[in-house]
Tab-separated table of C-alpha atoms in Angstrom:
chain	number	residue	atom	x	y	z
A	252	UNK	CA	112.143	30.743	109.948
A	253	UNK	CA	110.588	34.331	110.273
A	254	UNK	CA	112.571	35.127	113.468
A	255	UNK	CA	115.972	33.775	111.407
A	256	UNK	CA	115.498	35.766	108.429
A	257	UNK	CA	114.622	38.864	110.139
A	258	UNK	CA	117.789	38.470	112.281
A	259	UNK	CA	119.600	37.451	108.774
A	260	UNK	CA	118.759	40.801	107.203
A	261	UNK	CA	119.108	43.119	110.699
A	262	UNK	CA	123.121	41.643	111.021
A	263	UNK	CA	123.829	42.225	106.751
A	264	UNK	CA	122.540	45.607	107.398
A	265	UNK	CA	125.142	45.997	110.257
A	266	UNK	CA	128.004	44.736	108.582
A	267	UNK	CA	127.493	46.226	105.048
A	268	UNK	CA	127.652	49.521	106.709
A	269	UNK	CA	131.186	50.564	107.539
A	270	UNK	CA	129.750	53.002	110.883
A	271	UNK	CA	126.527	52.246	111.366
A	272	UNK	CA	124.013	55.084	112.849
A	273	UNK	CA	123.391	55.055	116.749
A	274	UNK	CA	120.145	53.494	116.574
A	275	UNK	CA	118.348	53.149	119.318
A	276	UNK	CA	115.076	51.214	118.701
A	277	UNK	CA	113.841	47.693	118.659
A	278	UNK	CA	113.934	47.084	115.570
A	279	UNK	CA	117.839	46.995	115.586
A	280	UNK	CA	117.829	43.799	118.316
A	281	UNK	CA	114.187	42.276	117.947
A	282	UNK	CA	113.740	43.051	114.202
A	283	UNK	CA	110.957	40.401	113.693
A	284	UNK	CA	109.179	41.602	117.127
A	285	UNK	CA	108.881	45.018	115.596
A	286	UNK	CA	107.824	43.290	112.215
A	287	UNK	CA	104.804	41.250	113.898
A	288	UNK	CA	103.588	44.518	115.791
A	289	UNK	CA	103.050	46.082	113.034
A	290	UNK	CA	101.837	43.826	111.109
A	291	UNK	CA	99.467	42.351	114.229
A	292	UNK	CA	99.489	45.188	116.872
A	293	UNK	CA	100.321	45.160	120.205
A	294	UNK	CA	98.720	42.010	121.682
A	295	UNK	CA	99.632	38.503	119.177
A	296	UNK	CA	100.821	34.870	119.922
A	297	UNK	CA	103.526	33.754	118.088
A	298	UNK	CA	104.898	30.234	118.042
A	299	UNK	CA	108.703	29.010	118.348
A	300	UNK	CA	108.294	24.809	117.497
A	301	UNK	CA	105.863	23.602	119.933
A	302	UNK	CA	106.257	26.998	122.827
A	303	UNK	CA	103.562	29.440	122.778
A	304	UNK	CA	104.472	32.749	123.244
A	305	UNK	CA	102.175	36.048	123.672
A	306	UNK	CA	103.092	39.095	123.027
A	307	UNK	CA	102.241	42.078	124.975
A	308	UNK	CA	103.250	45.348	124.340
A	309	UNK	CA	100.300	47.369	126.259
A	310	UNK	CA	101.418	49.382	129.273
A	311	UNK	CA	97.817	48.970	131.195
A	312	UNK	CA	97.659	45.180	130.284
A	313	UNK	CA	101.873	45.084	131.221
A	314	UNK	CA	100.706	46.453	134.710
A	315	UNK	CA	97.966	44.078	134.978
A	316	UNK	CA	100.473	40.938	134.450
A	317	UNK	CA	103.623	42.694	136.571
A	318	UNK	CA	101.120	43.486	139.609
A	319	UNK	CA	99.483	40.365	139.931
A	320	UNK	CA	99.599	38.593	143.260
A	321	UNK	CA	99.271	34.888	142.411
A	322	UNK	CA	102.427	32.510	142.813
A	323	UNK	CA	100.911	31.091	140.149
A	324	UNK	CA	101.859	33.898	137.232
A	325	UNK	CA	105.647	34.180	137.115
A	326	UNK	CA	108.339	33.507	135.203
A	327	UNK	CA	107.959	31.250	131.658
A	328	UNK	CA	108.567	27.464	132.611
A	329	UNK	CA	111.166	27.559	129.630
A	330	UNK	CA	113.382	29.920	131.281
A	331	UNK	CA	114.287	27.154	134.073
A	332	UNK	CA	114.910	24.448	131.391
A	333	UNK	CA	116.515	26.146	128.450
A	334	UNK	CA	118.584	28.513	130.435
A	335	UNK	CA	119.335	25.669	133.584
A	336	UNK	CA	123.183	26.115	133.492
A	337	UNK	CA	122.981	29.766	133.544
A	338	UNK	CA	120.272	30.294	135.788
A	339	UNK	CA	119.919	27.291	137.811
A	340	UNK	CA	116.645	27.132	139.847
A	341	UNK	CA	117.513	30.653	141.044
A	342	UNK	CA	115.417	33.528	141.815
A	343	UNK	CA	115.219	34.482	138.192
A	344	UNK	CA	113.467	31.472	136.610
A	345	UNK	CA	111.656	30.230	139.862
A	346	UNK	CA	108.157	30.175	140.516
A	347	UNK	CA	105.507	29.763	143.584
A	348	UNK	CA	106.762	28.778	146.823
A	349	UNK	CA	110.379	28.254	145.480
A	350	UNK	CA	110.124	31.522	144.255
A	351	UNK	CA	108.935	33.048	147.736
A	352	UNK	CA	111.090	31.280	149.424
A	353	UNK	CA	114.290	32.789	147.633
A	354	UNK	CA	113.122	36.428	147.482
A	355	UNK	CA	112.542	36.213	151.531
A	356	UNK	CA	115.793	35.102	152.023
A	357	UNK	CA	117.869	37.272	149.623
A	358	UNK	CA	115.950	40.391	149.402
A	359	UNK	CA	116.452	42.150	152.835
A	360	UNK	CA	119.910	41.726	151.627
A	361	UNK	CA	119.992	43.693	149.107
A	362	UNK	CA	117.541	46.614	150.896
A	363	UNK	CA	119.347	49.950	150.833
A	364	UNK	CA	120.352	49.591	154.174
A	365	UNK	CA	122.745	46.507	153.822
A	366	UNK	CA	123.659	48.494	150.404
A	367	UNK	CA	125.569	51.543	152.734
A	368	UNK	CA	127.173	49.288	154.620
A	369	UNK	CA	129.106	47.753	151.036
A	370	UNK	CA	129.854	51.251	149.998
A	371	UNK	CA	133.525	50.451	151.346
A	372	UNK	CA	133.844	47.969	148.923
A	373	UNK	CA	132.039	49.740	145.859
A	374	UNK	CA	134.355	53.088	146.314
A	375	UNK	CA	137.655	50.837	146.760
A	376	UNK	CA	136.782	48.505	143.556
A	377	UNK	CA	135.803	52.243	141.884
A	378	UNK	CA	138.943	54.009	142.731
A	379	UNK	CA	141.192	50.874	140.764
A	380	UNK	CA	139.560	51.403	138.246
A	381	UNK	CA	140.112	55.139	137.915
A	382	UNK	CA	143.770	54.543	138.996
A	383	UNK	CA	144.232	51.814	136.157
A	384	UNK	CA	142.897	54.554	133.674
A	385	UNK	CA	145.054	57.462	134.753
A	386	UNK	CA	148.017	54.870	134.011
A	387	UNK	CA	146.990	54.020	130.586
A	388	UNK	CA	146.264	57.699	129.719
A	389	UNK	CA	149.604	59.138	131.207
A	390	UNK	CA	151.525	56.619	129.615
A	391	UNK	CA	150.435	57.442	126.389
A	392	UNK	CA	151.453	60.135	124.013
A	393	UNK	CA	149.570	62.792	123.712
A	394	UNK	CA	147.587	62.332	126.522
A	395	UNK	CA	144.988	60.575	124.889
A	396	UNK	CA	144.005	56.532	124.749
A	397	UNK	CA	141.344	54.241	123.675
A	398	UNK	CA	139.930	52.214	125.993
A	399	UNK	CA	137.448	49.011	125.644
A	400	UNK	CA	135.415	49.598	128.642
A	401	UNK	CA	132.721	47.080	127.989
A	402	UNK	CA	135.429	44.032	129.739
A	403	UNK	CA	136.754	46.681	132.611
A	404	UNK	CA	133.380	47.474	132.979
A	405	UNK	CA	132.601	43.494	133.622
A	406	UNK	CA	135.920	43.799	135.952
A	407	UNK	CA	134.725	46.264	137.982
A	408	UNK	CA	131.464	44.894	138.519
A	409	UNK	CA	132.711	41.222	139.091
A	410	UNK	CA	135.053	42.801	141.571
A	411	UNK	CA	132.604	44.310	143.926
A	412	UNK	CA	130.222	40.726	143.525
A	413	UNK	CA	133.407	38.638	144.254
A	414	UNK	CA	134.365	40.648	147.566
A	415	UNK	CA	131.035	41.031	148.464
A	416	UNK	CA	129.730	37.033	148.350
A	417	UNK	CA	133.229	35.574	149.254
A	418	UNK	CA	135.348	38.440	150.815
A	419	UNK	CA	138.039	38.272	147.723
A	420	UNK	CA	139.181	40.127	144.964
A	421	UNK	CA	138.362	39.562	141.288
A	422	UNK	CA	141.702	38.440	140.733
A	423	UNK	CA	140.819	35.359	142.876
A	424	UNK	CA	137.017	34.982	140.965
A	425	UNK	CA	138.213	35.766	137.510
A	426	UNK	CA	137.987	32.577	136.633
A	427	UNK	CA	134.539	32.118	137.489
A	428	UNK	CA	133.534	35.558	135.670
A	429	UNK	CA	135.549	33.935	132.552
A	430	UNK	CA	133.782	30.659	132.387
A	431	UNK	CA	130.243	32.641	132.902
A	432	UNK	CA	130.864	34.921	130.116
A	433	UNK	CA	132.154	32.023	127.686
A	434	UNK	CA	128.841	29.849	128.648
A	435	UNK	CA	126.554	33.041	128.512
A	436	UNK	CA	128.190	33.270	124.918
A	437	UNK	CA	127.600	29.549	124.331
A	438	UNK	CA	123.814	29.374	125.137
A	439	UNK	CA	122.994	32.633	123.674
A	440	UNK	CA	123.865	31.393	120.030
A	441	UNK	CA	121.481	27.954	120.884
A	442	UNK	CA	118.390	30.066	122.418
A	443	UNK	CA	115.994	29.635	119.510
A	444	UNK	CA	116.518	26.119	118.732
A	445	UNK	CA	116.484	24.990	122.164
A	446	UNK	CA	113.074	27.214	122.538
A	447	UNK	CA	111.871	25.276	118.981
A	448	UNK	CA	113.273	21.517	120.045
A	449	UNK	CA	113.773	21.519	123.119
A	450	UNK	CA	115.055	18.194	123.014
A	451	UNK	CA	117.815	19.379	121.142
A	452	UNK	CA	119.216	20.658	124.387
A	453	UNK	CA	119.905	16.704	125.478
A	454	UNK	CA	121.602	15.625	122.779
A	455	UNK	CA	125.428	14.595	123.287
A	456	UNK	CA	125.913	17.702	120.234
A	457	UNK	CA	129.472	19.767	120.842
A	458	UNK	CA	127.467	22.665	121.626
A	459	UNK	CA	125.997	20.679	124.368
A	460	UNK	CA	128.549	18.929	125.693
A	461	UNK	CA	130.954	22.458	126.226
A	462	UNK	CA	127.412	23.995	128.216
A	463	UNK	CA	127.849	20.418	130.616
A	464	UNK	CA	131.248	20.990	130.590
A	465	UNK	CA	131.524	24.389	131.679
A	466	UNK	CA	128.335	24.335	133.972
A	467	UNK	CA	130.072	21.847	135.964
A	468	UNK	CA	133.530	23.595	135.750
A	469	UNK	CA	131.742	26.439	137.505
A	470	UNK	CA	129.975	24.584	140.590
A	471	UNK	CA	133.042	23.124	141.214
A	472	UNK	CA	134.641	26.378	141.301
A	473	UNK	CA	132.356	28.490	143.307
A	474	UNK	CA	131.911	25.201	145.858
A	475	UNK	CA	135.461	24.937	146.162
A	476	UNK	CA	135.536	28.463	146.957
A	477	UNK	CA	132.690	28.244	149.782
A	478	UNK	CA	134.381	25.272	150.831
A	479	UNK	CA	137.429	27.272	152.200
A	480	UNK	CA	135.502	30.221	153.136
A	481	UNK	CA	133.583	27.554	155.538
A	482	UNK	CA	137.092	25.814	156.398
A	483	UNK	CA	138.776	29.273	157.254
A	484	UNK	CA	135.971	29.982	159.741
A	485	UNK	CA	133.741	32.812	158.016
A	486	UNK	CA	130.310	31.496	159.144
A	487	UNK	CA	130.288	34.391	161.145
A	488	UNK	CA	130.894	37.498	158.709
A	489	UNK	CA	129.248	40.844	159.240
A	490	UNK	CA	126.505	41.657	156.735
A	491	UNK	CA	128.128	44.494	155.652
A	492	UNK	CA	129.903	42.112	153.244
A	493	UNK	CA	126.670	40.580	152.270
A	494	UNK	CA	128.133	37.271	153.429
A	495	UNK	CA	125.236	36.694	155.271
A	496	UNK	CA	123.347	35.525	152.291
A	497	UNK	CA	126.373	33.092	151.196
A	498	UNK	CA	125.637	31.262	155.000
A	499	UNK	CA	122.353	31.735	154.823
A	500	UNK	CA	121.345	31.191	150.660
A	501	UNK	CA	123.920	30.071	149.333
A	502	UNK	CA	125.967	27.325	151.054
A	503	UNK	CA	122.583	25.358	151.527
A	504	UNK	CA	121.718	25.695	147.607
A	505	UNK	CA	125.401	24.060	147.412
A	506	UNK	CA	124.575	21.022	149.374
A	507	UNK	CA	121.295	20.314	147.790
A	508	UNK	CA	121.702	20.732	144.074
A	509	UNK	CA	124.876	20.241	142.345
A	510	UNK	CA	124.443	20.351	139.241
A	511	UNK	CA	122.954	23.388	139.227
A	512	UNK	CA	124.233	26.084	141.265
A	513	UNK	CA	121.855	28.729	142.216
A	514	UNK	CA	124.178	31.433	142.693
A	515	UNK	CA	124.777	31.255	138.897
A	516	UNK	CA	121.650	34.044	139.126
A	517	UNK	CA	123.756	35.998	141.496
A	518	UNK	CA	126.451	36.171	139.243
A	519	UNK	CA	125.295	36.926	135.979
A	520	UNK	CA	122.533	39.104	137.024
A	521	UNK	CA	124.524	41.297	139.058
A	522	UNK	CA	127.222	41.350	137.548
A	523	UNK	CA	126.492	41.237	133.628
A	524	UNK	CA	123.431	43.345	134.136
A	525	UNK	CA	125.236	46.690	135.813
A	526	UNK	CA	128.779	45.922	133.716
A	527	UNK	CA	126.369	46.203	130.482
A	528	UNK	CA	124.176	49.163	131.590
A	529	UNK	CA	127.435	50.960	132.967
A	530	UNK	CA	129.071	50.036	129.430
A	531	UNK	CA	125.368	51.573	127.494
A	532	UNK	CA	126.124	54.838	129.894
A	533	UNK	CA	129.774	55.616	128.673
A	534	UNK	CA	128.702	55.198	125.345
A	535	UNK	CA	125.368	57.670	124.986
A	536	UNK	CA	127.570	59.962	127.203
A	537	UNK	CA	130.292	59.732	124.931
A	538	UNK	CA	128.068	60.070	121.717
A	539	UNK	CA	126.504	63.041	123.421
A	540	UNK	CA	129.269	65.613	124.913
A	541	UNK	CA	126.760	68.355	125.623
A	542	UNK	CA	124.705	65.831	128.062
A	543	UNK	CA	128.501	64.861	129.249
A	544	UNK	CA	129.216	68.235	130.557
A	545	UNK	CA	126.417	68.363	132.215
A	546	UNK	CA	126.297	65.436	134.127
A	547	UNK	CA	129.758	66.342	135.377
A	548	UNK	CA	128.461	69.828	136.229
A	549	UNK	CA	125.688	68.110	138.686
A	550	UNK	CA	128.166	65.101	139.709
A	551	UNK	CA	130.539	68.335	141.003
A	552	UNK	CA	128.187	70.309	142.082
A	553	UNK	CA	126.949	67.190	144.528
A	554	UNK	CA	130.520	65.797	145.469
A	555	UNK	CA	132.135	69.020	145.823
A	556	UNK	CA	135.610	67.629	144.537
A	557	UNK	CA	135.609	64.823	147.432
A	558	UNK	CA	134.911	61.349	146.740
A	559	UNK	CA	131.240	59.958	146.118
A	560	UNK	CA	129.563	58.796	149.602
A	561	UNK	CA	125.872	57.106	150.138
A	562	UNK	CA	124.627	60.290	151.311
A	563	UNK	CA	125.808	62.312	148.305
A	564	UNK	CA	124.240	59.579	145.946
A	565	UNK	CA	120.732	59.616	147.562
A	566	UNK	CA	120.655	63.655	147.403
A	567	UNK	CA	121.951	63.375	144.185
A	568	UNK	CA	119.189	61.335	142.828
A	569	UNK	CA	116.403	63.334	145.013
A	570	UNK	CA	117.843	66.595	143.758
A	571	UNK	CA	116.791	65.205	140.075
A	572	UNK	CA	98.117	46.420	136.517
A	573	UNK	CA	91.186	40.861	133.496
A	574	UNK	CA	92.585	39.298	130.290
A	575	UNK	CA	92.613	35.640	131.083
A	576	UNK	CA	96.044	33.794	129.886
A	577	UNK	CA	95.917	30.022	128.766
A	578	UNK	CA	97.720	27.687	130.610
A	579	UNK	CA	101.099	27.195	128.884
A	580	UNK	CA	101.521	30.521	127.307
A	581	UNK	CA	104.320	32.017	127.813
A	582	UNK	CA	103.731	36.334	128.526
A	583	UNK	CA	106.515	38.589	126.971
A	584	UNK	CA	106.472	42.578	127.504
A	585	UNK	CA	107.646	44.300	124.630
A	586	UNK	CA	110.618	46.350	127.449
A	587	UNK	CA	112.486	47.375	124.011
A	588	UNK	CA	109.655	49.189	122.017
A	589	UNK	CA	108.945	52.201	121.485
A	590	UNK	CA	106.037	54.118	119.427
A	591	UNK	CA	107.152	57.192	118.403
A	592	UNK	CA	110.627	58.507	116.885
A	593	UNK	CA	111.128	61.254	119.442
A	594	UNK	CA	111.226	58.214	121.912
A	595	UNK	CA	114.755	57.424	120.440
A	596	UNK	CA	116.218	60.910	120.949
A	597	UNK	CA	118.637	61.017	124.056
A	598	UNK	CA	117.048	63.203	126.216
A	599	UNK	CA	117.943	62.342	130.244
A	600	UNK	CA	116.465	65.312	131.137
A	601	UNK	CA	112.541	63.395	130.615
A	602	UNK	CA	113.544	61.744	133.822
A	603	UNK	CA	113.682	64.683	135.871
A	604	UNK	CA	110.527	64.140	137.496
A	605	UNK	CA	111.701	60.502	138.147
A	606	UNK	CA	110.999	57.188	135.954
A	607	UNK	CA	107.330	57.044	136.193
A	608	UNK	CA	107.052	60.959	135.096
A	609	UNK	CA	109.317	60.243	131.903
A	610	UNK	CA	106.564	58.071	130.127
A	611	UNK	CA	102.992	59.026	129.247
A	612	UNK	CA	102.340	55.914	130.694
A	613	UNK	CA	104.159	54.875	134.134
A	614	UNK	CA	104.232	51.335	133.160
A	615	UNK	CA	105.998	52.074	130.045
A	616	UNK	CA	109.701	51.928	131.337
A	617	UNK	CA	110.505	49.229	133.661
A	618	UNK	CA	114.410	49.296	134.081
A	619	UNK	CA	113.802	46.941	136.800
A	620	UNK	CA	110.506	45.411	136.405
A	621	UNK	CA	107.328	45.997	138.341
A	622	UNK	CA	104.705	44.570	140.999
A	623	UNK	CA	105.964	41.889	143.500
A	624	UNK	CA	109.030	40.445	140.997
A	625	UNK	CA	110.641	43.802	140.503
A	626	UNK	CA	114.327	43.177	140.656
A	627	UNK	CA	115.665	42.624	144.216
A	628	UNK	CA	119.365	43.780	143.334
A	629	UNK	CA	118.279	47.257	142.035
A	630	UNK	CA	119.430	49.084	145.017
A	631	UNK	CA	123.042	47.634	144.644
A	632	UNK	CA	123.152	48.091	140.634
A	633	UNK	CA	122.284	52.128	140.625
A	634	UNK	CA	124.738	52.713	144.126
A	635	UNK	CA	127.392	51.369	142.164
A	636	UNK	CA	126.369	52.724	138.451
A	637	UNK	CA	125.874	56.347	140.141
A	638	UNK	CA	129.010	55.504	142.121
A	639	UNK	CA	131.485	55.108	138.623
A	640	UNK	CA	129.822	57.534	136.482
A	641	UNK	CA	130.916	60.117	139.220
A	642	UNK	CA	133.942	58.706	139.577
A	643	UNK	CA	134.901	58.719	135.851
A	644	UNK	CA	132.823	61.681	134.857
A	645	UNK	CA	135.456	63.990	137.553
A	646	UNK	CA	138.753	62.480	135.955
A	647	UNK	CA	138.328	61.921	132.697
A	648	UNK	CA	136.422	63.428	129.437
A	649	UNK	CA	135.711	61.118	126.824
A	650	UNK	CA	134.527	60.566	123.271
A	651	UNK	CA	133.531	57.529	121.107
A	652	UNK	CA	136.386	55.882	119.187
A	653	UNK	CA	136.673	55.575	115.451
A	654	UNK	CA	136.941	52.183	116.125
A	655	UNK	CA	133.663	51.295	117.950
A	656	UNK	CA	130.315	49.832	115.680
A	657	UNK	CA	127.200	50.546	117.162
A	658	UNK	CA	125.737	47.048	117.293
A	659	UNK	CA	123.303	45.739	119.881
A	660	UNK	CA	122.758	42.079	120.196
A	661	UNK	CA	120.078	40.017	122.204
A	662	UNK	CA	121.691	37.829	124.268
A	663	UNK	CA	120.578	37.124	127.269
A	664	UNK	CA	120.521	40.775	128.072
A	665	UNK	CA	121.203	43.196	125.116
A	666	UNK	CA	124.799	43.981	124.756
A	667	UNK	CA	127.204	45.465	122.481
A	668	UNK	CA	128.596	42.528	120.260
A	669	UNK	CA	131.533	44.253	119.370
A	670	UNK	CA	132.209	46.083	122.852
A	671	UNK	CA	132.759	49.583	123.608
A	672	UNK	CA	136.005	51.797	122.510
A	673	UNK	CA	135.984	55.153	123.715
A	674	UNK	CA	138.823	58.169	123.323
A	675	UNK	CA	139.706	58.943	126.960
A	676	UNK	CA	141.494	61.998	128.080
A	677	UNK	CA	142.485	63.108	131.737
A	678	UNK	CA	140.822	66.282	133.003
């Protein structure tokens, strides 16, 4: 009841306030989490029904969970079961020799290597995007046009995911990307009851039965997909289009579980995770024009007025772990707090001397985890975020739109719940 009335009062605070100040800090999306810690400090166990959970919100104790070796300390059992039909028994969620099993087949995938050789399709997905834009702005008078960026943002992204795992367009996986984003929306609204009861998550409820509904809906699309990828005679596909992992990964997965797909992991987490940070990016930049120009003075002084290659992207960005846990609890770093006010202020330039040089503590920012989880498709999520900021930042300037209410949500991943509207202009 804490955790609902702390969320009660965070969303009235929102909505009583006509533009609500870009705030930046936990307490805007985790209100009771900032509450407890400090009330409690940075170590507590808190309990949601019958789960466990402990809190941990110390860097050196952080490092000591993210760095340990054993299969046996990984992911939160409840992950797996509450969110099955979004996960699966994917990477994400799994543990042990599941777990190792999956990373040694997908990872050398997704090493920077096989990442060059998709550049082709990252640039081409980029460019329509840029094209689309110049159309809306030029057909508008004066020059100047909102645009909601957060869903062209999920676009572009699902593009490049859709060519690379099955060779088409988005137009052809759209449907797929739809269904994920309407059950992503579904299970997000049941996560703390489900955590509380989790027997609530069998019941026949409406709720329920549009999660089996659509969780089926989408293995049946993505193996109907395979199924004429196999049928056309792509077995044999170069890696380049990452197709590899769809004979290798994913087309087994298919066979062996059906009703839970786990390339569900695939798609969310590459494709929600870099359409929402790409989304985060256009807004700071446009809520910060000084920082805008110069990013776009480094993105031109790099590129040179040509279009964005691997090469330019890699000299671009080098140019700039004994506390026992009891069995059952359930570890959560505090990746959203902060301890000091200055923390919030946008400041890029901390990161100069890379991520672990921005933080007193190199533990303290972990975009893409740590130790031997650290996120496998980080290569492919900053090529392709460094790839449309350059893009956009060289044809358009932009500012935030009247229209757009700065309001983070928790989710599964923290994004804007009403989007983001931005004033675009051609340069």
């Amino acid at each position: 009841m804490d955790i609902k009335k702390s969320r009660d009062v965070a969303e009235k605070a929102t909505v009583n306030h006509p533009h609500p100040p870009l705030i930046h800090n936990a307490a805007a999306v985790l209100p009771f989490a900032e509450e407890w810690r400090q009330q409690y400090g940075p170590l507590y166990v808190f309990s949601i029904g019958k789960m466990q959970v402990l809190y941990v919100n110390k860097p050196e104790l952080v490092k000591e969970i993210t760095t340990c070796t054993s299969l046996d300390m990984g992911r939160p059992s409840y992950q797996q079961k509450v969110f099955g039909p979004l996960l699966g028994k994917g990477i994400l969620p799994s543990n042990g020799s599941i777990w190792a099993r999956q990373r040694k087949i997908i990872a050398p995938e997704l090493f920077m290597e096989k990442v060059k050789g998709m550049m082709s399709i990252i640039t081409e997905s980029g460019l329509a995007l840029v094209d689309s834009w110049k159309q809306k702005v030029e057909s508008e008078e004066g020059g100047v046009v909102e645009i909601g960026v957060d869903q062209r943002m999920k676009r572009f992204s699902g593009d490049i995911i859709s060519r690379a795992c099955f060779g088409s367009s988005y137009s052809k996986g759209q449907e797929i990307f739809l269904k994920f984003d309407h059950l992503q929306e579904i299970m997000s609204k049941r996560t703390l009851s489900a955590l509380g009861n989790p027997g609530l998550r069998h019941l026949p409820t409406k709720r329920n039965r549009k999660i089996w509904a659509l969780e089926k809906e989408i293995s049946a699309l993505i193996l109907k997909v395979v199924k004429e990828r196999r049928q056309a005679g792509y077995e044999r596909i170069c890696s380049r289009h990452f197709l590899k992992v769809q004979r290798v990964a994913i087309l087994p997965r298919l066979q062996s579980i059906s009703s839970s797909l786990t390339t569900a992991e695939t798609y969310i987490w590459l494709d929600s995770t870099s359409a929402v940070s790409a989304s985060w990016c256009l807004m700071l930049l446009a809520s910060n024009p000084e920082w805008q120009t110069r990013v776009r003075d480094e993105v031109e002084e790099v590129c040179q007025g040509r279009i964005p290659d691997i090469d330019m992207l890699l000299a671009y960005a080098d140019s700039r772990n004994n506390a026992p846990i009891p069995s059952g609890a359930n570890p959560g770093k505090g990746g959203v707090q902060r301890r000091e006010d200055r923390c919030l202020e946008f400041n890029p330039k901390r990161f100069e001397n890379g991520i672990s040089g921005a933080c007193k503590s190199p533990n303290a920012y972990m975009p893409f985890g740590f130790g031997q989880r650290v996120c496998v498709g980080q290569h492919l999520a900053m090529v392709e975020l460094k790839l449309l900021m350059a893009l956009i930042l060289t044809n358009f300037s932009f500012t935030l739109s009247p229209n757009y209410v700065h309001s983070p949500v928790m989710k599964t991943i923290i994004e804007p719940k009403h989007g983001v509207q931005i004033m675009v202009k051609k340069l």
